[in-house]
Amino acid sequence: MLRNKLTAMAFISVSSCSPIIFSKSKFLSMSSERENRDCFGWAARDASGFLSPYKFSRRALRDGDVSLRITHCGVCYADVVFCRNEVNNSIYPVVPGHEIVGVVTTISTGVTDFKIGDIVGVGAYINSCQTCKYCNSDKENKCAKGITFTFNGIDIDGSITKGGYSSYIVVNQRYCFKIPDGYPPELAAPLLCAGITVYAPIIHHHMNQSGKSLGVIGLGGLGHMAVKYGKAFGLKVVVFSTSLSKKDEALEILGADEFVLSSDEKQMQALSNSLDFIIDTTSGPHPFEPYMSILKTEGTLVLVGAPGEIRMPPGSLIFGSKSISGSAVGGTKDIKEMLEFSAANKIYPKIELIPITYINEALDRLVKRDIKYRFVIDIENSLK
């Protein structure tokens, strides 16, 4: 995912909902002692971020768990961040990937939501405390005790979580999501992170109302999905970009209503006080005051990227009662609704399907933003 919200969150490795606290060396020791290394994946061993084949073990199934044979996995900028230790908390070997789609192969006792053969997805987290007010209201992504991330986190058995660049994964049914019948699994993968990341704030801020206006800053993996959801909700969508080369794509392919070159001061000023809501998907530093002036009274700019330090005169917020908010992925209720909405409205991410053997080149291209708009790994046909 471009340098997104997960970078900003620093992908906290140790979830406070883990029942026991271990040292990193203890984790690594536990991992090395396991004998049944039947899961095959690709991992980074150091901060070079270079991935290569790797065998490891998954935890045993517990009550309520399902095991998935992974067929596809989307490539997110978080994969770069933790493979290359950009936030100094990577626990090697790192097996990245949190946009996972697979087929249920095993179910344990207590599983009621899935059956063998179901096609399901797994997103950015695989556990939460399940007892706080946020978990009890299906907002597990906001868990008061911290969520357990799908990779580079700490699993329920104390092992380091490893993601979807692998042959299978074990997950509690609460954090798995049925892919709607007929929705292509390779296209479903990016919905589990990129899709929900822009869908959730639209819902949270009650912007899913026809006739409202939405600004989208940046037209990458997140931005192109924001445009698609905005149009499906009947919003007027304006795309802001520093690259004029994206104009035709934004207007003619994605269906945006307007394209604005954000470096053009006159184009920006012409939109003064015109938008209800803006989603900022960008990663690079940029001024915020021009966008705040584009918001209507009581408008909101929500950050789903990590654009650097936010600096602006207080008046940009005070006059017009405007606000800046942040958002990261979504709770289980939102994810289920997003998947159904995407299927019902035929909303499909634009992807480039790749074999696992191309992953190092793909990550380099992702850093260079040389992708329209999401890499998806064909795990089923290339991970041998």
Coordinates of C-alpha atoms in Angstrom, one line a residue:
M1 CA 0.0 0.0 0.0
L2 CA 1.8 3.2 -0.7
R3 CA 3.1 4.6 2.5
N4 CA -0.2 4.3 4.2
K5 CA -1.9 4.3 7.5
L6 CA 0.0 1.2 8.6
T7 CA 3.2 3.0 8.3
A8 CA 1.8 5.7 10.5
M9 CA 0.7 3.2 13.1
A10 CA 4.2 1.6 13.0
F11 CA 2.5 -1.8 12.9
I12 CA 2.9 -2.3 16.6
S13 CA 4.4 -5.7 16.9
V14 CA 3.4 -6.7 20.4
S15 CA -0.3 -6.8 20.9
S16 CA -1.3 -6.0 24.5
C17 CA -4.1 -8.6 24.3
S18 CA -1.4 -11.3 24.3
P19 CA -1.8 -13.2 27.6
I20 CA 2.0 -13.5 28.2
I21 CA 4.8 -11.1 27.4
F22 CA 8.0 -12.7 26.0
S23 CA 11.2 -11.2 24.8
K24 CA 12.1 -11.1 21.1
S25 CA 14.8 -13.7 21.7
K26 CA 12.3 -16.0 23.4
F27 CA 10.0 -15.8 20.3
L28 CA 12.8 -16.5 18.0
S29 CA 13.9 -19.5 20.1
M30 CA 10.4 -20.8 20.2
S31 CA 10.1 -20.6 16.5
S32 CA 13.4 -22.3 15.8
E33 CA 12.4 -25.2 18.1
R34 CA 9.4 -26.1 16.0
E35 CA 9.7 -29.2 14.0
N36 CA 6.7 -29.4 11.7
R37 CA 7.7 -26.8 9.1
D38 CA 5.0 -27.6 6.6
C39 CA 4.2 -24.1 5.5
F40 CA 6.1 -22.8 2.5
G41 CA 6.5 -19.1 2.0
W42 CA 8.8 -16.3 1.0
A43 CA 10.5 -14.2 3.7
A44 CA 12.9 -11.3 4.2
R45 CA 15.8 -12.2 6.5
D46 CA 17.2 -8.8 7.1
A47 CA 16.7 -5.1 6.4
S48 CA 17.7 -5.5 2.8
G49 CA 14.1 -6.6 2.4
F50 CA 15.1 -9.2 -0.2
L51 CA 12.6 -12.1 -0.1
S52 CA 13.4 -15.8 -0.8
P53 CA 11.8 -19.2 -0.1
Y54 CA 11.3 -20.1 3.5
K55 CA 9.7 -23.0 5.4
F56 CA 8.1 -22.6 8.8
S57 CA 5.3 -23.9 11.0
R58 CA 1.9 -22.5 11.7
R59 CA 0.3 -22.8 15.1
A60 CA -2.1 -25.7 15.8
L61 CA -5.8 -25.1 15.3
R62 CA -7.7 -24.0 18.4
D63 CA -11.5 -23.9 19.1
G64 CA -13.1 -21.6 16.5
D65 CA -10.1 -21.7 14.0
V66 CA -10.0 -22.4 10.3
S67 CA -7.1 -23.2 8.1
L68 CA -7.0 -21.7 4.6
R69 CA -5.0 -22.8 1.6
I70 CA -4.0 -19.4 0.3
T71 CA -4.7 -18.7 -3.4
H72 CA -3.9 -15.0 -3.7
C73 CA -2.3 -12.2 -1.7
G74 CA -2.2 -8.5 -2.4
V75 CA 1.0 -6.5 -2.1
C76 CA 0.7 -3.5 0.3
Y77 CA 3.3 -0.8 1.1
A78 CA 3.3 -2.2 4.6
D79 CA 5.1 -5.2 3.1
V80 CA 8.0 -3.0 2.1
V81 CA 8.0 -1.2 5.5
F82 CA 8.4 -4.3 7.5
C83 CA 10.6 -6.3 5.1
R84 CA 13.0 -3.4 5.1
N85 CA 12.6 -2.5 8.8
E86 CA 11.6 1.1 8.0
V87 CA 10.1 1.6 11.4
N88 CA 12.8 -0.4 13.3
N89 CA 10.5 -3.1 14.7
S90 CA 10.7 -5.9 12.2
I91 CA 11.2 -9.4 13.6
Y92 CA 13.0 -11.5 11.1
P93 CA 12.3 -13.7 9.2
V94 CA 9.4 -11.5 8.0
V95 CA 6.7 -13.3 5.9
P96 CA 4.6 -10.3 4.7
G97 CA 1.1 -10.1 3.2
H98 CA -2.2 -9.1 4.8
E99 CA -4.6 -9.0 1.8
I100 CA -5.2 -12.7 1.8
V101 CA -7.8 -14.9 -0.1
G102 CA -7.9 -18.6 0.3
V103 CA -10.0 -21.8 0.4
V104 CA -11.0 -23.3 3.8
T105 CA -9.4 -26.7 4.1
T106 CA -9.9 -27.5 7.8
I107 CA -12.3 -26.3 10.5
S108 CA -11.9 -26.9 14.2
T109 CA -14.6 -27.3 16.8
G110 CA -16.8 -24.3 17.4
V111 CA -16.6 -23.1 13.8
T112 CA -20.1 -22.1 12.7
D113 CA -19.5 -19.4 10.0
F114 CA -17.6 -21.5 7.4
K115 CA -17.4 -24.9 5.8
I116 CA -14.7 -26.6 3.9
G117 CA -14.4 -25.3 0.4
D118 CA -15.5 -21.7 1.2
I119 CA -13.5 -18.9 -0.3
V120 CA -12.6 -16.4 2.4
G121 CA -10.4 -13.4 3.0
V122 CA -8.1 -12.3 5.8
G123 CA -7.1 -8.7 6.3
A124 CA -4.6 -6.7 8.4
Y125 CA -5.3 -8.2 11.8
I126 CA -6.1 -11.7 13.1
N127 CA -7.0 -11.2 16.7
S128 CA -8.1 -8.6 19.3
C129 CA -9.1 -8.8 22.9
Q130 CA -12.7 -9.6 22.0
T131 CA -13.9 -8.1 25.3
C132 CA -13.6 -4.3 25.2
K133 CA -16.3 -1.9 24.1
Y134 CA -14.9 -1.6 20.6
C135 CA -14.6 -5.4 20.0
N136 CA -18.1 -5.8 21.4
S137 CA -19.4 -3.3 18.8
D138 CA -17.6 -4.9 15.9
K139 CA -14.9 -2.3 15.8
E140 CA -12.1 -4.6 16.5
N141 CA -9.6 -2.5 14.5
K142 CA -10.0 0.0 17.4
C143 CA -9.5 -2.6 20.2
A144 CA -8.6 -0.9 23.4
K145 CA -5.9 -3.5 24.2
G146 CA -4.4 -3.6 20.7
I147 CA -5.0 -5.8 17.7
T148 CA -2.7 -8.7 16.6
F149 CA -1.4 -8.0 13.1
T150 CA -1.4 -10.6 10.4
F151 CA 2.3 -10.5 10.1
N152 CA 5.1 -9.2 12.3
G153 CA 2.8 -9.4 15.3
I154 CA 2.5 -11.9 18.2
D155 CA 0.0 -14.7 17.8
I156 CA -2.1 -16.3 20.5
D157 CA 0.5 -19.0 21.1
G158 CA 3.3 -16.6 21.4
S159 CA 4.8 -17.1 18.0
I160 CA 5.5 -14.3 15.5
T161 CA 2.7 -14.0 13.0
K162 CA 3.5 -14.6 9.4
G163 CA 1.4 -13.4 6.5
G164 CA 0.0 -14.3 3.2
Y165 CA 3.2 -14.8 1.0
S166 CA 2.7 -18.4 2.0
S167 CA 0.9 -21.7 1.3
Y168 CA -1.6 -21.6 4.2
I169 CA -2.7 -19.7 7.3
V170 CA -4.6 -20.5 10.5
V171 CA -7.0 -17.8 11.7
N172 CA -9.9 -17.6 14.1
Q173 CA -13.2 -17.5 12.2
R174 CA -14.1 -14.1 13.7
Y175 CA -11.3 -12.5 11.5
C176 CA -12.2 -14.4 8.3
F177 CA -14.6 -13.0 5.7
K178 CA -16.7 -14.9 3.1
I179 CA -15.9 -13.7 -0.4
P180 CA -19.2 -13.2 -2.2
D181 CA -20.1 -15.8 -4.7
G182 CA -18.8 -15.0 -8.2
Y183 CA -16.4 -12.3 -7.0
P184 CA -12.9 -13.1 -8.6
P185 CA -10.6 -14.1 -5.7
E186 CA -7.6 -12.3 -7.2
L187 CA -9.6 -9.1 -7.2
A188 CA -11.0 -9.7 -3.8
A189 CA -7.5 -9.7 -2.2
P190 CA -6.9 -5.9 -2.3
L191 CA -10.3 -5.2 -0.7
L192 CA -9.1 -6.7 2.6
C193 CA -6.8 -3.7 3.1
A194 CA -6.9 -1.0 0.4
G195 CA -10.7 -1.4 -0.1
I196 CA -11.7 -1.3 3.6
T197 CA -9.2 1.5 4.3
V198 CA -11.1 4.0 2.1
Y199 CA -14.6 2.5 2.5
A200 CA -14.6 2.7 6.3
P201 CA -14.2 6.4 6.7
I202 CA -16.8 7.1 4.1
I203 CA -19.3 5.1 6.2
H204 CA -18.0 6.5 9.6
H205 CA -18.4 10.1 8.5
H206 CA -21.9 9.4 6.9
M207 CA -20.6 10.4 3.5
N208 CA -22.4 7.5 1.7
Q209 CA -25.2 9.9 0.7
S210 CA -25.9 10.6 -2.9
G211 CA -25.3 14.3 -3.8
K212 CA -22.4 14.8 -1.4
S213 CA -19.0 15.7 -2.7
L214 CA -15.7 13.8 -2.1
G215 CA -12.2 14.8 -2.8
V216 CA -9.5 12.1 -3.2
I217 CA -5.9 13.1 -2.8
G218 CA -3.6 10.7 -4.7
L219 CA -4.5 8.1 -7.2
G220 CA -2.7 5.0 -6.2
G221 CA -3.9 1.7 -4.7
L222 CA -6.1 3.4 -2.1
G223 CA -7.0 6.5 -4.2
H224 CA -8.4 4.5 -7.1
M225 CA -10.6 2.5 -4.7
A226 CA -11.9 5.7 -3.1
V227 CA -13.0 7.0 -6.5
K228 CA -14.8 3.8 -7.2
Y229 CA -16.6 3.8 -3.9
G230 CA -17.4 7.4 -4.1
K231 CA -19.1 7.0 -7.5
A232 CA -21.0 3.9 -6.4
F233 CA -22.4 6.0 -3.5
G234 CA -23.5 8.7 -5.9
L235 CA -21.0 11.3 -4.8
K236 CA -19.4 14.0 -6.9
V237 CA -15.7 12.9 -6.9
V238 CA -12.8 15.2 -7.5
V239 CA -9.3 13.8 -7.8
F240 CA -6.2 15.8 -6.7
S241 CA -2.8 14.7 -8.0
T242 CA 0.6 16.1 -8.7
S243 CA 0.8 14.1 -11.9
L244 CA -1.1 15.5 -14.9
S245 CA -0.5 12.1 -16.6
K246 CA -3.2 10.6 -14.3
K247 CA -5.9 13.0 -15.6
D248 CA -7.3 10.7 -18.4
E249 CA -7.2 7.7 -16.1
A250 CA -9.1 9.5 -13.3
L251 CA -11.8 10.9 -15.6
E252 CA -12.2 8.4 -18.4
I253 CA -11.4 5.1 -16.8
L254 CA -12.3 5.6 -13.1
G255 CA -15.2 8.0 -13.7
A256 CA -14.2 10.9 -11.5
D257 CA -16.1 14.1 -12.1
E258 CA -13.1 16.4 -12.0
F259 CA -9.4 16.3 -12.0
V260 CA -7.3 19.0 -10.3
L261 CA -3.5 19.4 -10.6
S262 CA -2.7 20.1 -7.0
S263 CA 0.3 22.2 -7.9
D264 CA -1.8 24.6 -9.9
E265 CA -2.8 27.3 -7.4
K266 CA -5.6 28.7 -9.6
Q267 CA -7.2 25.3 -10.0
M268 CA -7.1 24.8 -6.3
Q269 CA -8.5 28.2 -5.5
A270 CA -11.4 27.7 -7.9
L271 CA -12.7 24.9 -5.7
S272 CA -12.8 27.0 -2.5
N273 CA -15.5 25.9 0.0
S274 CA -16.9 23.3 -2.4
L275 CA -16.3 19.8 -1.0
D276 CA -18.0 18.0 2.0
F277 CA -15.2 15.4 2.6
I278 CA -11.6 14.7 1.5
I279 CA -9.7 11.4 1.8
D280 CA -6.0 11.9 1.8
T281 CA -4.3 8.7 0.6
T282 CA -0.8 10.2 -0.1
S283 CA 2.5 9.4 1.6
G284 CA 4.7 12.4 0.7
P285 CA 4.8 15.7 2.6
H286 CA 2.4 18.3 1.3
P287 CA 0.6 21.5 2.4
F288 CA -2.7 21.0 4.2
E289 CA -4.0 24.5 4.2
P290 CA -5.1 24.5 0.5
Y291 CA -7.2 21.4 1.1
M292 CA -8.8 22.8 4.2
S293 CA -9.8 25.9 2.2
I294 CA -11.5 23.6 -0.3
L295 CA -13.7 22.0 2.4
K296 CA -17.2 23.4 3.1
T297 CA -18.2 24.5 6.5
E298 CA -18.0 21.6 8.9
G299 CA -16.2 19.5 6.3
T300 CA -13.7 16.9 7.2
L301 CA -10.3 15.8 5.8
V302 CA -9.5 12.2 6.8
L303 CA -6.0 10.7 6.6
V304 CA -5.5 7.2 5.5
G305 CA -2.0 7.7 4.4
A306 CA 1.1 9.0 6.3
P307 CA 1.9 12.3 4.6
G308 CA 4.4 13.6 7.1
E309 CA 4.0 16.3 9.7
I310 CA 0.7 18.2 9.6
R311 CA 1.2 22.0 9.8
M312 CA -1.4 24.7 9.2
P313 CA -2.7 27.9 10.8
P314 CA -5.3 27.3 13.5
G315 CA -7.7 29.4 11.5
S316 CA -7.9 26.7 8.8
L317 CA -9.8 24.6 11.4
I318 CA -11.5 27.2 13.5
F319 CA -13.1 29.3 10.8
G320 CA -15.8 27.0 9.3
S321 CA -15.5 24.4 12.1
K322 CA -13.5 22.1 9.9
S323 CA -11.7 19.0 11.1
I324 CA -9.0 16.5 10.4
S325 CA -9.5 12.9 11.2
G326 CA -7.6 9.6 10.8
S327 CA -8.7 6.1 9.9
A328 CA -7.1 2.6 9.7
V329 CA -8.8 -0.4 8.0
G330 CA -12.2 -1.3 9.6
G331 CA -14.0 -3.5 12.0
T332 CA -15.4 -6.9 11.1
K333 CA -18.9 -5.5 10.4
D334 CA -17.5 -2.9 8.0
I335 CA -15.4 -5.4 6.2
K336 CA -18.3 -7.8 5.7
E337 CA -20.5 -4.9 4.4
M338 CA -17.7 -3.6 2.2
L339 CA -17.3 -7.0 0.5
E340 CA -21.0 -7.3 -0.1
F341 CA -21.2 -3.7 -1.4
S342 CA -18.3 -4.3 -3.7
A343 CA -19.9 -7.4 -5.2
A344 CA -23.3 -5.9 -5.6
N345 CA -22.0 -2.8 -7.3
K346 CA -19.3 -4.7 -9.4
I347 CA -16.5 -2.6 -7.8
Y348 CA -13.2 -4.3 -8.8
P349 CA -9.7 -3.1 -8.0
K350 CA -7.4 -2.6 -10.9
I351 CA -4.5 -5.2 -10.5
E352 CA -1.4 -6.7 -12.0
L353 CA -1.3 -10.4 -11.2
I354 CA 2.2 -11.7 -10.6
P355 CA 4.0 -14.9 -9.6
I356 CA 5.7 -15.0 -6.3
T357 CA 9.1 -15.2 -8.1
Y358 CA 8.5 -11.6 -9.2
I359 CA 7.9 -10.2 -5.7
N360 CA 11.3 -8.5 -5.3
E361 CA 10.9 -6.6 -8.5
A362 CA 7.3 -5.8 -7.6
L363 CA 8.3 -4.3 -4.3
D364 CA 10.9 -2.1 -6.0
R365 CA 8.3 -1.0 -8.5
L366 CA 5.9 -0.3 -5.6
V367 CA 8.4 2.0 -4.0
K368 CA 8.8 3.8 -7.4
R369 CA 4.9 3.9 -7.7
D370 CA 5.2 2.0 -10.9
I371 CA 1.9 0.2 -10.6
K372 CA -1.7 0.6 -11.6
Y373 CA -2.9 0.1 -9.0
R374 CA -2.3 -3.1 -7.0
F375 CA 0.0 -6.1 -7.3
V376 CA -1.6 -9.4 -6.4
I377 CA 0.4 -12.6 -6.1
D378 CA -0.9 -15.7 -7.7
I379 CA 0.1 -17.9 -4.7
E380 CA -1.9 -21.0 -5.9
N381 CA -0.1 -21.2 -9.3
S382 CA 3.4 -19.9 -8.5
L383 CA 4.3 -20.9 -4.9
K384 CA 5.8 -24.3 -5.3

